Coordinates of C-alpha atoms in Angstrom, one line a residue:
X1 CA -57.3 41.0 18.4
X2 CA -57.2 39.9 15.0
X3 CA -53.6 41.8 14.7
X4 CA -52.1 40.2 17.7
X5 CA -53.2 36.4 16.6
X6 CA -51.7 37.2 13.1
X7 CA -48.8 38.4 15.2
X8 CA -48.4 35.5 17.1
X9 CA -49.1 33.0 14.0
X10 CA -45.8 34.8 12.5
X11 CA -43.6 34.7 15.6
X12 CA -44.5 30.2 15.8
X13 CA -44.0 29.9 12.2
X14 CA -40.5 31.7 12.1
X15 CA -39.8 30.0 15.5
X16 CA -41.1 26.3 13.8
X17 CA -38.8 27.3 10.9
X18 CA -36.0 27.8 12.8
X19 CA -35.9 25.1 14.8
X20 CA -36.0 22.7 11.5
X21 CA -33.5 24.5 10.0
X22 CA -31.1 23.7 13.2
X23 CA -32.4 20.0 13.8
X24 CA -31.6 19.9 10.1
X25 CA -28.0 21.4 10.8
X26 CA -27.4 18.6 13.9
X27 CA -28.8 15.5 12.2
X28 CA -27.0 15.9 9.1
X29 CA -23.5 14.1 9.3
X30 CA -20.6 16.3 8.1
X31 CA -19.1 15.8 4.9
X32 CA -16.4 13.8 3.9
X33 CA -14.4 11.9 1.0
X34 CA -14.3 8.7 0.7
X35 CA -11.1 6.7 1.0
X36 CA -11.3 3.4 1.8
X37 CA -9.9 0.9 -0.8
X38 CA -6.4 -0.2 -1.8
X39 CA -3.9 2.3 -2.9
X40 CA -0.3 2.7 -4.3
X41 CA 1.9 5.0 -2.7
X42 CA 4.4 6.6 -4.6
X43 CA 6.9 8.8 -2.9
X44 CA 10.1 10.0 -5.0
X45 CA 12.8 11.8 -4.4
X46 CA 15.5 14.0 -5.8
X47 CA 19.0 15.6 -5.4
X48 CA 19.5 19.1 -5.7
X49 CA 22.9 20.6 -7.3
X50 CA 23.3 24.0 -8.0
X51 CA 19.6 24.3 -8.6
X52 CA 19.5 21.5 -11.0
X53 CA 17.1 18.7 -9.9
X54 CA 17.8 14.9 -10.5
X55 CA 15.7 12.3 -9.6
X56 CA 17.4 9.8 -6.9
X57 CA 15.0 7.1 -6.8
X58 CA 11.0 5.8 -6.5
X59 CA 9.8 4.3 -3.8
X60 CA 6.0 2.6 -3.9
X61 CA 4.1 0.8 -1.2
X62 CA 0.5 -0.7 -0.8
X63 CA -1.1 1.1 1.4
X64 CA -4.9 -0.1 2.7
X65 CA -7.7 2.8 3.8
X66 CA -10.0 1.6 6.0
X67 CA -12.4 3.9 7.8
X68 CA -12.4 4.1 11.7
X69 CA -15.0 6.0 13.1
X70 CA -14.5 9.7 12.1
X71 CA -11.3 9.3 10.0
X72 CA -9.0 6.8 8.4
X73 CA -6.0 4.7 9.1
X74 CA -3.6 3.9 6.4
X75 CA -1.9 0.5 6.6
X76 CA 1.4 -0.3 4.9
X77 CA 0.3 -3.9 4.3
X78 CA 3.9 -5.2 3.9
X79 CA 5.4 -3.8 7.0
X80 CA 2.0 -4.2 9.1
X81 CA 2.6 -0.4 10.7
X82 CA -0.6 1.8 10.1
X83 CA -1.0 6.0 10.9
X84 CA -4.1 7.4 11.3
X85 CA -5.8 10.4 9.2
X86 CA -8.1 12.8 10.1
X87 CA -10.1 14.2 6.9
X88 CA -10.9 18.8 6.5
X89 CA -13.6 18.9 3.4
X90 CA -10.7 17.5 0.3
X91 CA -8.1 17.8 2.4
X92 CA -6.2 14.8 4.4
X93 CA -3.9 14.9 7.4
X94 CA -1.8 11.8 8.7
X95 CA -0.1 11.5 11.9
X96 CA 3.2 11.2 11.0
X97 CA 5.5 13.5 9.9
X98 CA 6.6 11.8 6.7
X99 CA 3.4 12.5 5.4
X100 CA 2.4 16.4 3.8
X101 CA -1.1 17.4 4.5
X102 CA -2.9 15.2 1.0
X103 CA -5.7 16.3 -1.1
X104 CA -8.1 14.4 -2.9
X105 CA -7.4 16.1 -6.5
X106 CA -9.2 13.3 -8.6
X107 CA -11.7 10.2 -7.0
X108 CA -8.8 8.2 -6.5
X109 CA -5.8 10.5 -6.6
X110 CA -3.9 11.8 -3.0
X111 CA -1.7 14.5 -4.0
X112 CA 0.3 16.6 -1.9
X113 CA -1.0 20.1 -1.3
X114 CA 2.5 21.4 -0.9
X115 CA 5.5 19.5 -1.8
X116 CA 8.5 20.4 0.6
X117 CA 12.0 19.5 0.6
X118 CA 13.4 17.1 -1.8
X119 CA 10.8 14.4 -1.9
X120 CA 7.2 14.2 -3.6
X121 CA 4.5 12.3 -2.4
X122 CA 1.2 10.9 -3.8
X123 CA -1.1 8.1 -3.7
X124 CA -3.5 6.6 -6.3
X125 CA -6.1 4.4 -5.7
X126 CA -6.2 0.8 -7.2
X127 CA -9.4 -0.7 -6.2
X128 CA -12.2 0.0 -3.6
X129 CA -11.3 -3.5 -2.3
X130 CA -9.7 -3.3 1.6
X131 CA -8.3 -7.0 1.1
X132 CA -5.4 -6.1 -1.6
X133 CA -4.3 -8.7 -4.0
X134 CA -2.4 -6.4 -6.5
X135 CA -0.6 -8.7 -7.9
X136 CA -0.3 -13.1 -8.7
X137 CA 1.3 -15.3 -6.8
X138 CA 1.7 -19.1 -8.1
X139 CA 3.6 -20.8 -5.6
X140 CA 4.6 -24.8 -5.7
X141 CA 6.5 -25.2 -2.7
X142 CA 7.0 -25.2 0.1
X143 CA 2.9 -25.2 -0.2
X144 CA 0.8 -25.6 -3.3
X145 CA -1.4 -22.3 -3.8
X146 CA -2.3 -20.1 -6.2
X147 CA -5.0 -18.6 -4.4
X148 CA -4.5 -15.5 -1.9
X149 CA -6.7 -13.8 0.5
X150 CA -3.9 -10.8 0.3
X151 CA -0.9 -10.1 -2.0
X152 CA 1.0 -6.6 -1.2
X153 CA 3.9 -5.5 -3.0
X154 CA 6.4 -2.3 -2.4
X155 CA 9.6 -1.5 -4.6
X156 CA 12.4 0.4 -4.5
X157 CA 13.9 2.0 -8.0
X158 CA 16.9 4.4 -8.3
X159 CA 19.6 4.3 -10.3
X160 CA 22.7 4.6 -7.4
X161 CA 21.2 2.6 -4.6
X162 CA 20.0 -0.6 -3.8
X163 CA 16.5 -1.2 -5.5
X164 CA 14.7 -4.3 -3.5
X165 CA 11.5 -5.9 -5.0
X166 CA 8.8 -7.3 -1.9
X167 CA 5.5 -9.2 -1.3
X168 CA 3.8 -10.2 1.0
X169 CA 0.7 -13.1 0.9
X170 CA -1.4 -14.2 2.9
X171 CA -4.1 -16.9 2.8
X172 CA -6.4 -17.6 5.2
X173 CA -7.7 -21.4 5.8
X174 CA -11.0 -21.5 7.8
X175 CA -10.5 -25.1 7.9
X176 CA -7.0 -25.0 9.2
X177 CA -7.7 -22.2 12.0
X178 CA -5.1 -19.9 10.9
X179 CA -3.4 -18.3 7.5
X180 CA -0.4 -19.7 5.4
X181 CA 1.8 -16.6 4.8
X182 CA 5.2 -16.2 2.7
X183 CA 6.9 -12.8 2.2
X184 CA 9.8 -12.1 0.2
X185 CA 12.3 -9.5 -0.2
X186 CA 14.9 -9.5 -3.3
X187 CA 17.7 -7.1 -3.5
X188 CA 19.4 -5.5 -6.2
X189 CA 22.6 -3.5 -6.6
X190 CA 21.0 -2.0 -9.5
X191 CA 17.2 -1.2 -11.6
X192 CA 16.0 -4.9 -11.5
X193 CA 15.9 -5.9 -15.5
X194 CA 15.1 -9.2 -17.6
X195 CA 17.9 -11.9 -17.0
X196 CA 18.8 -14.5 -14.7
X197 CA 20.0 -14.0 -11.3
X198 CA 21.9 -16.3 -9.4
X199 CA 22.2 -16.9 -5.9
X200 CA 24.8 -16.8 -3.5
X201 CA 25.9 -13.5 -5.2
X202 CA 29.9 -13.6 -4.3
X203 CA 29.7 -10.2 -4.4
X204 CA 27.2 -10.0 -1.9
X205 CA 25.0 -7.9 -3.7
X206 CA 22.0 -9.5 -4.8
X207 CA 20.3 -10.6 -1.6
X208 CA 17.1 -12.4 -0.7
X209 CA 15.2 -12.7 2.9
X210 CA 11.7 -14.0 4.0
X211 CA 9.6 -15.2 6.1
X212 CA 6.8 -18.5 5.8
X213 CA 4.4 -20.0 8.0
X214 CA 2.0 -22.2 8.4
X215 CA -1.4 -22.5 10.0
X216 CA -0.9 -24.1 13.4
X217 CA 2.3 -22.8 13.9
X218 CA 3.3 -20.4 16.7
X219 CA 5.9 -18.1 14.7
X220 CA 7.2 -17.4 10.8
X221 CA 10.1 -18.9 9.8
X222 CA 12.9 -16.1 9.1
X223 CA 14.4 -17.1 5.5
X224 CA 18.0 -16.2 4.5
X225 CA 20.8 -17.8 2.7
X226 CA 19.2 -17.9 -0.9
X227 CA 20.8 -20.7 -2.8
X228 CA 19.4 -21.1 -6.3
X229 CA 18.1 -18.9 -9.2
X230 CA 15.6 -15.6 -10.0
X231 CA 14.4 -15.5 -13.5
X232 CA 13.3 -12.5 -14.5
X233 CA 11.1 -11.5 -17.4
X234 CA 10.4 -7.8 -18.2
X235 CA 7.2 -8.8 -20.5
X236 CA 3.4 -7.5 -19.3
X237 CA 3.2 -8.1 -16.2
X238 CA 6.8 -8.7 -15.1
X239 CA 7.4 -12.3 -14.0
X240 CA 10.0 -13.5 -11.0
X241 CA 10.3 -17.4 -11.6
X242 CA 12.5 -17.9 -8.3
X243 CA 13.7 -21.6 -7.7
X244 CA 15.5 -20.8 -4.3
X245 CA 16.5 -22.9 -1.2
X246 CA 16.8 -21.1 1.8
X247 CA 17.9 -21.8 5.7
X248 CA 15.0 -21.9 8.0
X249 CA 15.4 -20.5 11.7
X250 CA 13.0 -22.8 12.8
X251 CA 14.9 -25.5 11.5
X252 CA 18.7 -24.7 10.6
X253 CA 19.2 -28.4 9.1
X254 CA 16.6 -28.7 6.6
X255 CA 16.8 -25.8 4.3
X256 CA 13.3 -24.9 3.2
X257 CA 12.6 -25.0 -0.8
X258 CA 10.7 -21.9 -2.6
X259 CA 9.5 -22.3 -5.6
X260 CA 7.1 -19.9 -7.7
X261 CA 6.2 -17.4 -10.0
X262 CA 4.7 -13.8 -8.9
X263 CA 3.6 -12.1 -12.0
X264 CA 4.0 -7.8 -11.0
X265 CA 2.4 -4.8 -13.6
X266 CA 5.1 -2.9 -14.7
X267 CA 4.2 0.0 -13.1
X268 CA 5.8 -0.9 -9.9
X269 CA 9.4 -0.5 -11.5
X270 CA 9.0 2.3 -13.2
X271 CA 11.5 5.4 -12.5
X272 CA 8.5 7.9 -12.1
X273 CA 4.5 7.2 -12.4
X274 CA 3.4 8.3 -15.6

């Protein structure tokens, strides 16, 4: 009797273990990295000759991680588009073809695991802040405001295609129901450099477009026709001192004046990150 009690004491206790080892197993969540902040995306290309390769250009965006549910989505905060991720241990997979499958290699590096074609990607993590403001916007007209609730940037660099320089700002106004928002895009024939710029170009190769709105009102003005000066300093950070009257769509007879400075780090021109 005692035998099949001391039996039956070890059978429960095995059994007890067991089933708190698999409660354990389906109450724990399953690991992941963490991703969300605000991150640079760097993707940068080459040309290959005869099995020499030359870098063709550098191309960066803001990119915001926010988690959804079990994964990720990855906004380009310029263009407003967004892919989703899905997240294996380290390793990250976006739903888009332009992205490689990306591993977490440092806390806030995305590197490629393999690299294919002529074109490298990675992405390094700024700040663990989801509302970006990675760079300073002081603008006096058409609106006072220094002040942004978002400020995203992208660049282009290469040395034999058009480089462009963009922002995009937003600023919301609880008072006002709504957000002011001004977005620039400046072209250049050329690696932008120190110097004045003047505008109309009669080669047509420096360009300028935007978009500005106000709160209240139902859709952006689409800027174009940039008549006026760019000022560019290549200290630290880079300033853009642009004094620039511009055609409004929403009103084609009254050109609409934009004045400001946006102050950039450096890094966002460079050829490759270092």
């Amino acid at each position: 009797m005692q035998n099949q009690f001391a039996l039956w004491l070890a059978a429960m206790f095995g059994l007890t273990q067991c089933t708190e080892e698999l409660e354990t197993q389906d109450t724990d969540p399953a690991p992941t990295i963490e991703l969300a902040g605000t991150w640079m995306e760097v993707r940068t290309t080459f040309d290959t000759t005869n099995d020499e390769r030359v870098w063709s250009g550098t191309e960066r965006k803001t990119i915001i991680v926010e988690k959804v549910g079990d994964g990720f989505r990855f906004r380009d905060c310029v263009e407003d588009t967004e892919v989703a991720a899905t997240v294996d241990e380290e390793d990250v997979t976006l739903s888009s073809g332009d992205y490689p499958v990306l591993r977490l290699s440092e806390p806030d590096t995305l590197t490629a695991v393999e690299n294919t074609g002529d074109t490298e990607v990675a992405l390094y993590r700024l700040t663990t802040n989801t509302q970006a403001v990675v760079a300073q916007l002081d603008l006096s007209q058409p609106q006072a405001m220094n002040t942004w609730s978002q400020l995203c940037l992208g660049t282009v660099v290469a040395p034999a295609a058009e480089n462009s320089l963009r922002f995009k700002a937003v600023n919301t106004v609880p008072l006002l129901s709504g957000d002011v928002v001004v977005g620039m895009t400046f072209g250049f024939p050329q690696p932008v450099a120190p110097g004045t710029y003047d505008y109309p170009d009669p080669q047509s190769l420096l360009t300028v477009t935007g978009v500005f709105s106000l709160p209240g009102e139902t859709e952006a003005g689409i800027l174009s026709e940039p008549d006026g000066t760019l000022e560019v300093s290549g200290s630290d950070p880079w300033t853009f001192d642009a004094d620039l009257s511009m055609t409004n769509s929403l009103d084609a007879e009254n050109p609409l004046t934009i004045t400001g400075v946006l102050s950039v780090d450096p890094q966002w021109f460079e050829a490759e990150l270092q």
